[in-house]
Amino acid sequence: MNEFVTYQSEENYVIVAIKNGKANAISHNVIDRVNDCLDKAEQESKVVILTGQVGIFSAGFDLKVMTKSPEAAKELVTRGSQLSHKMLSFSQPIVIACSGHAIAKGAFLLLSSDYRIGTEGDFKIGLNEVQIGMTMHNAGIVIAKARLSEVYLNRSVNNAEIYNPKQAINAGFLDIIVPDNHLLPTAIKAAEMFSKLNKKAHAETKLKVRKQHLQDLEEAIQLDLESDISINS
């Protein structure tokens, strides 16, 4: 749909790839385009494979925006949380092919999808907000609580611990890891499998399973709107 996010439609699935520079940063433009791609995939009634560039899924929010002002940080973080809500309540299965590093919002996208496939290698996955001076936002805590065990929740959110792909499975960021050259083929195989699910049953069951989580996330997003979000020096 633009040079930062591409959309490839196949018979039973679509591949949405984020390609936004060295850090593959999540900017307003990227969020706009990912939202557009999700809408299009929903119209086509197809499973979504979300991936990034070779070696990096995403290093998180665009720091130029995050450090511009508290208002700018709040706006971008809020839109990122709303994207997570959309993914968590999305009617079609979302498979992430994590092509490398996944930090901050990149890791939150992993926690917002249905199935997460990582690639073997010396990659970093986790939530580094506290490390860079950001008090974790309410929505981030809610998203993390739903997918991480209590032990890893504290290690990840409070201590900003970063994991390699194998450790990220135990923490709850990934479901499986595969060699780099198997990443997309494995994601496609998973998408083909998920395409055989009854679509109505999948969508309705997902909303039932995540009902409380989605309600908590909506409340957290509202709390974040009423708070300041910024990077501390």
PDB file of C-alpha atoms in Angstrom:
ATOM      1  CA  MET A   1       0.000   0.000   0.000  1.00  0.00           C
ATOM      2  CA  ASN A   2       3.066   2.231   0.340  1.00  0.00           C
ATOM      3  CA  GLU A   3       6.816   1.822   0.537  1.00  0.00           C
ATOM      4  CA  PHE A   4       6.726   1.383   4.326  1.00  0.00           C
ATOM      5  CA  VAL A   5       4.139  -1.422   4.461  1.00  0.00           C
ATOM      6  CA  THR A   6       3.492  -3.871   1.641  1.00  0.00           C
ATOM      7  CA  TYR A   7       0.430  -6.053   1.059  1.00  0.00           C
ATOM      8  CA  GLN A   8       0.542  -9.327  -0.846  1.00  0.00           C
ATOM      9  CA  SER A   9      -2.703 -11.252  -1.280  1.00  0.00           C
ATOM     10  CA  GLU A  10      -2.703 -15.007  -1.886  1.00  0.00           C
ATOM     11  CA  GLU A  11      -5.564 -17.490  -2.114  1.00  0.00           C
ATOM     12  CA  ASN A  12      -6.039 -18.112   1.619  1.00  0.00           C
ATOM     13  CA  TYR A  13      -3.837 -15.516   3.283  1.00  0.00           C
ATOM     14  CA  VAL A  14      -2.187 -12.129   2.932  1.00  0.00           C
ATOM     15  CA  ILE A  15       1.377 -11.111   3.780  1.00  0.00           C
ATOM     16  CA  VAL A  16       1.735  -7.681   5.379  1.00  0.00           C
ATOM     17  CA  ALA A  17       5.383  -6.623   5.629  1.00  0.00           C
ATOM     18  CA  ILE A  18       6.648  -3.593   7.559  1.00  0.00           C
ATOM     19  CA  LYS A  19       9.671  -2.044   5.833  1.00  0.00           C
ATOM     20  CA  ASN A  20      10.426   1.267   7.501  1.00  0.00           C
ATOM     21  CA  GLY A  21      14.145   1.879   7.591  1.00  0.00           C
ATOM     22  CA  LYS A  22      16.962   0.481   9.710  1.00  0.00           C
ATOM     23  CA  ALA A  23      14.960   0.176  12.945  1.00  0.00           C
ATOM     24  CA  ASN A  24      11.685  -0.680  11.192  1.00  0.00           C
ATOM     25  CA  ALA A  25      10.118   1.907  13.503  1.00  0.00           C
ATOM     26  CA  ILE A  26       6.404   2.001  14.238  1.00  0.00           C
ATOM     27  CA  SER A  27       5.358   5.480  13.117  1.00  0.00           C
ATOM     28  CA  HIS A  28       1.970   7.062  12.491  1.00  0.00           C
ATOM     29  CA  ASN A  29       2.394   6.255   8.823  1.00  0.00           C
ATOM     30  CA  VAL A  30       3.113   2.601   9.568  1.00  0.00           C
ATOM     31  CA  ILE A  31       0.133   2.342  11.922  1.00  0.00           C
ATOM     32  CA  ASP A  32      -2.125   3.895   9.279  1.00  0.00           C
ATOM     33  CA  ARG A  33      -0.990   1.430   6.659  1.00  0.00           C
ATOM     34  CA  VAL A  34      -1.154  -1.635   8.925  1.00  0.00           C
ATOM     35  CA  ASN A  35      -4.714  -0.647   9.845  1.00  0.00           C
ATOM     36  CA  ASP A  36      -5.550  -0.319   6.144  1.00  0.00           C
ATOM     37  CA  CYS A  37      -4.024  -3.738   5.446  1.00  0.00           C
ATOM     38  CA  LEU A  38      -5.985  -5.367   8.265  1.00  0.00           C
ATOM     39  CA  ASP A  39      -9.193  -3.819   6.950  1.00  0.00           C
ATOM     40  CA  LYS A  40      -8.460  -5.115   3.463  1.00  0.00           C
ATOM     41  CA  ALA A  41      -7.623  -8.605   4.731  1.00  0.00           C
ATOM     42  CA  GLU A  42     -10.857  -8.649   6.718  1.00  0.00           C
ATOM     43  CA  GLN A  43     -12.809  -7.670   3.596  1.00  0.00           C
ATOM     44  CA  GLU A  44     -11.088 -10.491   1.716  1.00  0.00           C
ATOM     45  CA  SER A  45     -11.706 -12.857   4.667  1.00  0.00           C
ATOM     46  CA  LYS A  46      -8.090 -14.034   4.723  1.00  0.00           C
ATOM     47  CA  VAL A  47      -5.586 -14.995   7.405  1.00  0.00           C
ATOM     48  CA  VAL A  48      -2.927 -12.344   7.999  1.00  0.00           C
ATOM     49  CA  ILE A  49       0.818 -12.989   8.091  1.00  0.00           C
ATOM     50  CA  LEU A  50       2.554  -9.943   9.592  1.00  0.00           C
ATOM     51  CA  THR A  51       6.319  -9.735   9.151  1.00  0.00           C
ATOM     52  CA  GLY A  52       9.209  -7.291   8.951  1.00  0.00           C
ATOM     53  CA  GLN A  53      12.576  -6.886   7.298  1.00  0.00           C
ATOM     54  CA  VAL A  54      15.330  -9.489   7.315  1.00  0.00           C
ATOM     55  CA  GLY A  55      16.989  -9.300  10.731  1.00  0.00           C
ATOM     56  CA  ILE A  56      14.428  -7.029  12.378  1.00  0.00           C
ATOM     57  CA  PHE A  57      10.713  -7.250  12.959  1.00  0.00           C
ATOM     58  CA  SER A  58      10.576  -3.861  14.693  1.00  0.00           C
ATOM     59  CA  ALA A  59      12.594  -1.923  17.262  1.00  0.00           C
ATOM     60  CA  GLY A  60       9.458  -0.161  18.466  1.00  0.00           C
ATOM     61  CA  PHE A  61       7.976   3.296  18.194  1.00  0.00           C
ATOM     62  CA  ASP A  62       9.635   6.052  16.176  1.00  0.00           C
ATOM     63  CA  LEU A  63      11.843   7.703  18.808  1.00  0.00           C
ATOM     64  CA  LYS A  64      11.867  11.010  16.907  1.00  0.00           C
ATOM     65  CA  VAL A  65       8.146  11.242  17.615  1.00  0.00           C
ATOM     66  CA  MET A  66       8.394   9.844  21.140  1.00  0.00           C
ATOM     67  CA  THR A  67      10.959  12.453  22.223  1.00  0.00           C
ATOM     68  CA  LYS A  68       9.344  15.381  20.441  1.00  0.00           C
ATOM     69  CA  SER A  69       6.927  16.198  23.278  1.00  0.00           C
ATOM     70  CA  PRO A  70       4.776  14.464  25.914  1.00  0.00           C
ATOM     71  CA  GLU A  71       1.735  15.086  23.718  1.00  0.00           C
ATOM     72  CA  ALA A  72       3.403  13.520  20.686  1.00  0.00           C
ATOM     73  CA  ALA A  73       4.484  10.495  22.753  1.00  0.00           C
ATOM     74  CA  LYS A  74       0.981  10.040  24.148  1.00  0.00           C
ATOM     75  CA  GLU A  75      -0.614  10.211  20.705  1.00  0.00           C
ATOM     76  CA  LEU A  76       1.721   7.605  19.182  1.00  0.00           C
ATOM     77  CA  VAL A  77       1.549   5.235  22.166  1.00  0.00           C
ATOM     78  CA  THR A  78      -2.249   5.494  22.219  1.00  0.00           C
ATOM     79  CA  ARG A  79      -2.497   4.698  18.532  1.00  0.00           C
ATOM     80  CA  GLY A  80      -0.185   1.744  19.059  1.00  0.00           C
ATOM     81  CA  SER A  81      -2.392   0.468  21.888  1.00  0.00           C
ATOM     82  CA  GLN A  82      -5.461   0.860  19.693  1.00  0.00           C
ATOM     83  CA  LEU A  83      -3.718  -1.176  16.991  1.00  0.00           C
ATOM     84  CA  SER A  84      -3.050  -3.916  19.554  1.00  0.00           C
ATOM     85  CA  HIS A  85      -6.726  -3.884  20.533  1.00  0.00           C
ATOM     86  CA  LYS A  86      -7.688  -4.207  16.882  1.00  0.00           C
ATOM     87  CA  MET A  87      -5.325  -7.139  16.416  1.00  0.00           C
ATOM     88  CA  LEU A  88      -6.488  -8.909  19.569  1.00  0.00           C
ATOM     89  CA  SER A  89     -10.140  -8.623  18.481  1.00  0.00           C
ATOM     90  CA  PHE A  90      -9.507  -9.188  14.760  1.00  0.00           C
ATOM     91  CA  SER A  91     -11.919 -11.578  13.085  1.00  0.00           C
ATOM     92  CA  GLN A  92      -9.201 -13.433  11.158  1.00  0.00           C
ATOM     93  CA  PRO A  93      -6.193 -15.273  12.626  1.00  0.00           C
ATOM     94  CA  ILE A  94      -3.006 -13.202  12.715  1.00  0.00           C
ATOM     95  CA  VAL A  95       0.311 -15.027  12.355  1.00  0.00           C
ATOM     96  CA  ILE A  96       3.514 -13.087  12.990  1.00  0.00           C
ATOM     97  CA  ALA A  97       6.678 -14.165  11.207  1.00  0.00           C
ATOM     98  CA  CYS A  98       9.176 -12.426  13.495  1.00  0.00           C
ATOM     99  CA  SER A  99      12.110 -11.823  11.179  1.00  0.00           C
ATOM    100  CA  GLY A 100      14.632 -10.781  13.847  1.00  0.00           C
ATOM    101  CA  HIS A 101      14.746  -8.236  16.668  1.00  0.00           C
ATOM    102  CA  ALA A 102      11.414  -7.329  18.288  1.00  0.00           C
ATOM    103  CA  ILE A 103      11.763  -4.608  20.896  1.00  0.00           C
ATOM    104  CA  ALA A 104       9.173  -2.441  22.730  1.00  0.00           C
ATOM    105  CA  LYS A 105       6.154  -2.007  20.415  1.00  0.00           C
ATOM    106  CA  GLY A 106       7.635  -4.687  18.174  1.00  0.00           C
ATOM    107  CA  ALA A 107       7.356  -7.106  21.097  1.00  0.00           C
ATOM    108  CA  PHE A 108       3.881  -5.815  21.950  1.00  0.00           C
ATOM    109  CA  LEU A 109       2.779  -6.697  18.419  1.00  0.00           C
ATOM    110  CA  LEU A 110       3.926 -10.263  19.146  1.00  0.00           C
ATOM    111  CA  LEU A 111       1.748 -10.230  22.268  1.00  0.00           C
ATOM    112  CA  SER A 112      -1.208  -8.940  20.212  1.00  0.00           C
ATOM    113  CA  SER A 113      -1.331 -11.729  17.629  1.00  0.00           C
ATOM    114  CA  ASP A 114      -2.629 -15.288  17.529  1.00  0.00           C
ATOM    115  CA  TYR A 115       0.490 -17.268  16.591  1.00  0.00           C
ATOM    116  CA  ARG A 116       4.117 -16.117  16.729  1.00  0.00           C
ATOM    117  CA  ILE A 117       6.946 -17.722  14.761  1.00  0.00           C
ATOM    118  CA  GLY A 118      10.472 -16.507  15.451  1.00  0.00           C
ATOM    119  CA  THR A 119      13.718 -17.056  13.630  1.00  0.00           C
ATOM    120  CA  GLU A 120      16.833 -18.598  15.124  1.00  0.00           C
ATOM    121  CA  GLY A 121      19.764 -16.249  15.607  1.00  0.00           C
ATOM    122  CA  ASP A 122      21.357 -13.637  17.826  1.00  0.00           C
ATOM    123  CA  PHE A 123      18.200 -11.517  18.083  1.00  0.00           C
ATOM    124  CA  LYS A 124      16.779  -9.472  20.942  1.00  0.00           C
ATOM    125  CA  ILE A 125      13.127  -9.718  21.968  1.00  0.00           C
ATOM    126  CA  GLY A 126      11.486  -7.894  24.846  1.00  0.00           C
ATOM    127  CA  LEU A 127      10.200  -4.712  26.439  1.00  0.00           C
ATOM    128  CA  ASN A 128      12.934  -2.130  27.036  1.00  0.00           C
ATOM    129  CA  GLU A 129      10.720   0.793  28.095  1.00  0.00           C
ATOM    130  CA  VAL A 130      12.043   1.061  31.659  1.00  0.00           C
ATOM    131  CA  GLN A 131      15.611   0.773  30.380  1.00  0.00           C
ATOM    132  CA  ILE A 132      15.189   3.821  28.123  1.00  0.00           C
ATOM    133  CA  GLY A 133      13.419   5.845  30.807  1.00  0.00           C
ATOM    134  CA  MET A 134       9.765   5.302  29.968  1.00  0.00           C
ATOM    135  CA  THR A 135       7.372   4.436  32.784  1.00  0.00           C
ATOM    136  CA  MET A 136       5.363   1.572  31.320  1.00  0.00           C
ATOM    137  CA  HIS A 137       1.973   2.717  30.091  1.00  0.00           C
ATOM    138  CA  ASN A 138      -1.214   1.106  31.417  1.00  0.00           C
ATOM    139  CA  ALA A 139      -2.121  -0.514  28.113  1.00  0.00           C
ATOM    140  CA  GLY A 140       1.320  -2.086  27.850  1.00  0.00           C
ATOM    141  CA  ILE A 141       0.935  -3.677  31.275  1.00  0.00           C
ATOM    142  CA  VAL A 142      -2.481  -5.083  30.359  1.00  0.00           C
ATOM    143  CA  ILE A 143      -1.191  -6.528  27.073  1.00  0.00           C
ATOM    144  CA  ALA A 144       1.800  -8.103  28.790  1.00  0.00           C
ATOM    145  CA  LYS A 145      -0.288  -9.579  31.632  1.00  0.00           C
ATOM    146  CA  ALA A 146      -2.447 -11.491  29.182  1.00  0.00           C
ATOM    147  CA  ARG A 147       0.412 -13.373  27.496  1.00  0.00           C
ATOM    148  CA  LEU A 148       3.327 -13.530  29.974  1.00  0.00           C
ATOM    149  CA  SER A 149       3.540 -15.572  33.162  1.00  0.00           C
ATOM    150  CA  GLU A 150       3.786 -13.576  36.400  1.00  0.00           C
ATOM    151  CA  VAL A 151       7.498 -14.325  36.721  1.00  0.00           C
ATOM    152  CA  TYR A 152       8.265 -13.207  33.193  1.00  0.00           C
ATOM    153  CA  LEU A 153       5.841 -10.299  33.501  1.00  0.00           C
ATOM    154  CA  ASN A 154       7.916  -8.785  36.286  1.00  0.00           C
ATOM    155  CA  ARG A 155      11.209  -9.591  34.608  1.00  0.00           C
ATOM    156  CA  SER A 156      10.017  -8.161  31.293  1.00  0.00           C
ATOM    157  CA  VAL A 157       7.992  -5.124  32.359  1.00  0.00           C
ATOM    158  CA  ASN A 158       9.669  -4.037  35.601  1.00  0.00           C
ATOM    159  CA  ASN A 159      13.244  -5.050  34.792  1.00  0.00           C
ATOM    160  CA  ALA A 160      13.272  -4.584  30.993  1.00  0.00           C
ATOM    161  CA  GLU A 161      14.888  -7.998  30.554  1.00  0.00           C
ATOM    162  CA  ILE A 162      15.622  -8.817  26.931  1.00  0.00           C
ATOM    163  CA  TYR A 163      15.597 -12.391  25.603  1.00  0.00           C
ATOM    164  CA  ASN A 164      17.007 -14.358  22.716  1.00  0.00           C
ATOM    165  CA  PRO A 165      14.448 -16.171  20.530  1.00  0.00           C
ATOM    166  CA  LYS A 166      14.665 -19.458  22.470  1.00  0.00           C
ATOM    167  CA  GLN A 167      14.198 -17.671  25.805  1.00  0.00           C
ATOM    168  CA  ALA A 168      11.349 -15.649  24.268  1.00  0.00           C
ATOM    169  CA  ILE A 169       9.326 -18.856  23.870  1.00  0.00           C
ATOM    170  CA  ASN A 170       9.503 -19.513  27.608  1.00  0.00           C
ATOM    171  CA  ALA A 171       8.666 -15.892  28.361  1.00  0.00           C
ATOM    172  CA  GLY A 172       5.587 -15.966  26.106  1.00  0.00           C
ATOM    173  CA  PHE A 173       6.616 -13.675  23.259  1.00  0.00           C
ATOM    174  CA  LEU A 174       6.978 -16.480  20.707  1.00  0.00           C
ATOM    175  CA  ASP A 175       5.347 -19.865  20.126  1.00  0.00           C
ATOM    176  CA  ILE A 176       8.045 -21.536  18.037  1.00  0.00           C
ATOM    177  CA  ILE A 177      11.364 -20.691  16.368  1.00  0.00           C
ATOM    178  CA  VAL A 178      12.679 -21.986  13.055  1.00  0.00           C
ATOM    179  CA  PRO A 179      15.781 -21.451  10.901  1.00  0.00           C
ATOM    180  CA  ASP A 180      15.735 -18.192   8.965  1.00  0.00           C
ATOM    181  CA  ASN A 181      15.081 -19.846   5.603  1.00  0.00           C
ATOM    182  CA  HIS A 182      12.087 -21.687   7.086  1.00  0.00           C
ATOM    183  CA  LEU A 183      10.423 -18.606   8.597  1.00  0.00           C
ATOM    184  CA  LEU A 184       8.053 -17.564   5.818  1.00  0.00           C
ATOM    185  CA  PRO A 185       7.311 -21.134   4.623  1.00  0.00           C
ATOM    186  CA  THR A 186       6.381 -22.077   8.200  1.00  0.00           C
ATOM    187  CA  ALA A 187       4.200 -18.980   8.546  1.00  0.00           C
ATOM    188  CA  ILE A 188       2.471 -19.825   5.277  1.00  0.00           C
ATOM    189  CA  LYS A 189       1.899 -23.402   6.422  1.00  0.00           C
ATOM    190  CA  ALA A 190       0.361 -22.089   9.663  1.00  0.00           C
ATOM    191  CA  ALA A 191      -1.790 -19.601   7.744  1.00  0.00           C
ATOM    192  CA  GLU A 192      -3.055 -22.354   5.426  1.00  0.00           C
ATOM    193  CA  MET A 193      -3.928 -24.438   8.478  1.00  0.00           C
ATOM    194  CA  PHE A 194      -5.741 -21.529  10.158  1.00  0.00           C
ATOM    195  CA  SER A 195      -7.643 -20.797   6.934  1.00  0.00           C
ATOM    196  CA  LYS A 196      -9.451 -24.099   7.448  1.00  0.00           C
ATOM    197  CA  LEU A 197     -10.957 -22.927  10.740  1.00  0.00           C
ATOM    198  CA  ASN A 198     -14.624 -22.022  10.724  1.00  0.00           C
ATOM    199  CA  LYS A 199     -14.316 -18.251  10.437  1.00  0.00           C
ATOM    200  CA  LYS A 200     -17.438 -17.390  12.419  1.00  0.00           C
ATOM    201  CA  ALA A 201     -16.545 -19.814  15.205  1.00  0.00           C
ATOM    202  CA  HIS A 202     -12.974 -18.495  15.361  1.00  0.00           C
ATOM    203  CA  ALA A 203     -14.030 -14.854  15.547  1.00  0.00           C
ATOM    204  CA  GLU A 204     -16.740 -15.427  18.148  1.00  0.00           C
ATOM    205  CA  THR A 205     -14.574 -17.705  20.302  1.00  0.00           C
ATOM    206  CA  LYS A 206     -11.652 -15.268  20.231  1.00  0.00           C
ATOM    207  CA  LEU A 207     -13.904 -12.492  21.538  1.00  0.00           C
ATOM    208  CA  LYS A 208     -15.220 -14.769  24.304  1.00  0.00           C
ATOM    209  CA  VAL A 209     -11.757 -15.880  25.391  1.00  0.00           C
ATOM    210  CA  ARG A 210     -10.424 -12.317  25.362  1.00  0.00           C
ATOM    211  CA  LYS A 211     -13.518 -10.494  26.581  1.00  0.00           C
ATOM    212  CA  GLN A 212     -12.086  -9.385  29.938  1.00  0.00           C
ATOM    213  CA  HIS A 213      -8.686  -8.699  28.427  1.00  0.00           C
ATOM    214  CA  LEU A 214     -10.188  -6.449  25.759  1.00  0.00           C
ATOM    215  CA  GLN A 215     -12.290  -4.602  28.326  1.00  0.00           C
ATOM    216  CA  ASP A 216      -9.230  -4.103  30.520  1.00  0.00           C
ATOM    217  CA  LEU A 217      -7.283  -2.839  27.515  1.00  0.00           C
ATOM    218  CA  GLU A 218      -9.986  -0.335  26.608  1.00  0.00           C
ATOM    219  CA  GLU A 219      -9.930   1.018  30.172  1.00  0.00           C
ATOM    220  CA  ALA A 220      -6.121   1.150  30.157  1.00  0.00           C
ATOM    221  CA  ILE A 221      -6.078   3.119  26.905  1.00  0.00           C
ATOM    222  CA  GLN A 222      -8.453   5.638  28.459  1.00  0.00           C
ATOM    223  CA  LEU A 223      -6.222   5.910  31.553  1.00  0.00           C
ATOM    224  CA  ASP A 224      -3.224   6.539  29.326  1.00  0.00           C
ATOM    225  CA  LEU A 225      -5.113   9.328  27.571  1.00  0.00           C
ATOM    226  CA  GLU A 226      -5.590  10.966  30.945  1.00  0.00           C
ATOM    227  CA  SER A 227      -1.895  10.577  31.872  1.00  0.00           C
ATOM    228  CA  ASP A 228       1.446  11.847  30.599  1.00  0.00           C
ATOM    229  CA  ILE A 229       3.586   9.506  28.533  1.00  0.00           C
ATOM    230  CA  SER A 230       7.146  10.539  27.848  1.00  0.00           C
ATOM    231  CA  ILE A 231      10.749   9.411  27.820  1.00  0.00           C
ATOM    232  CA  ASN A 232      12.513  10.438  31.044  1.00  0.00           C
ATOM    233  CA  SER A 233      16.102  11.658  30.967  1.00  0.00           C
TER     234      SER A 233
END
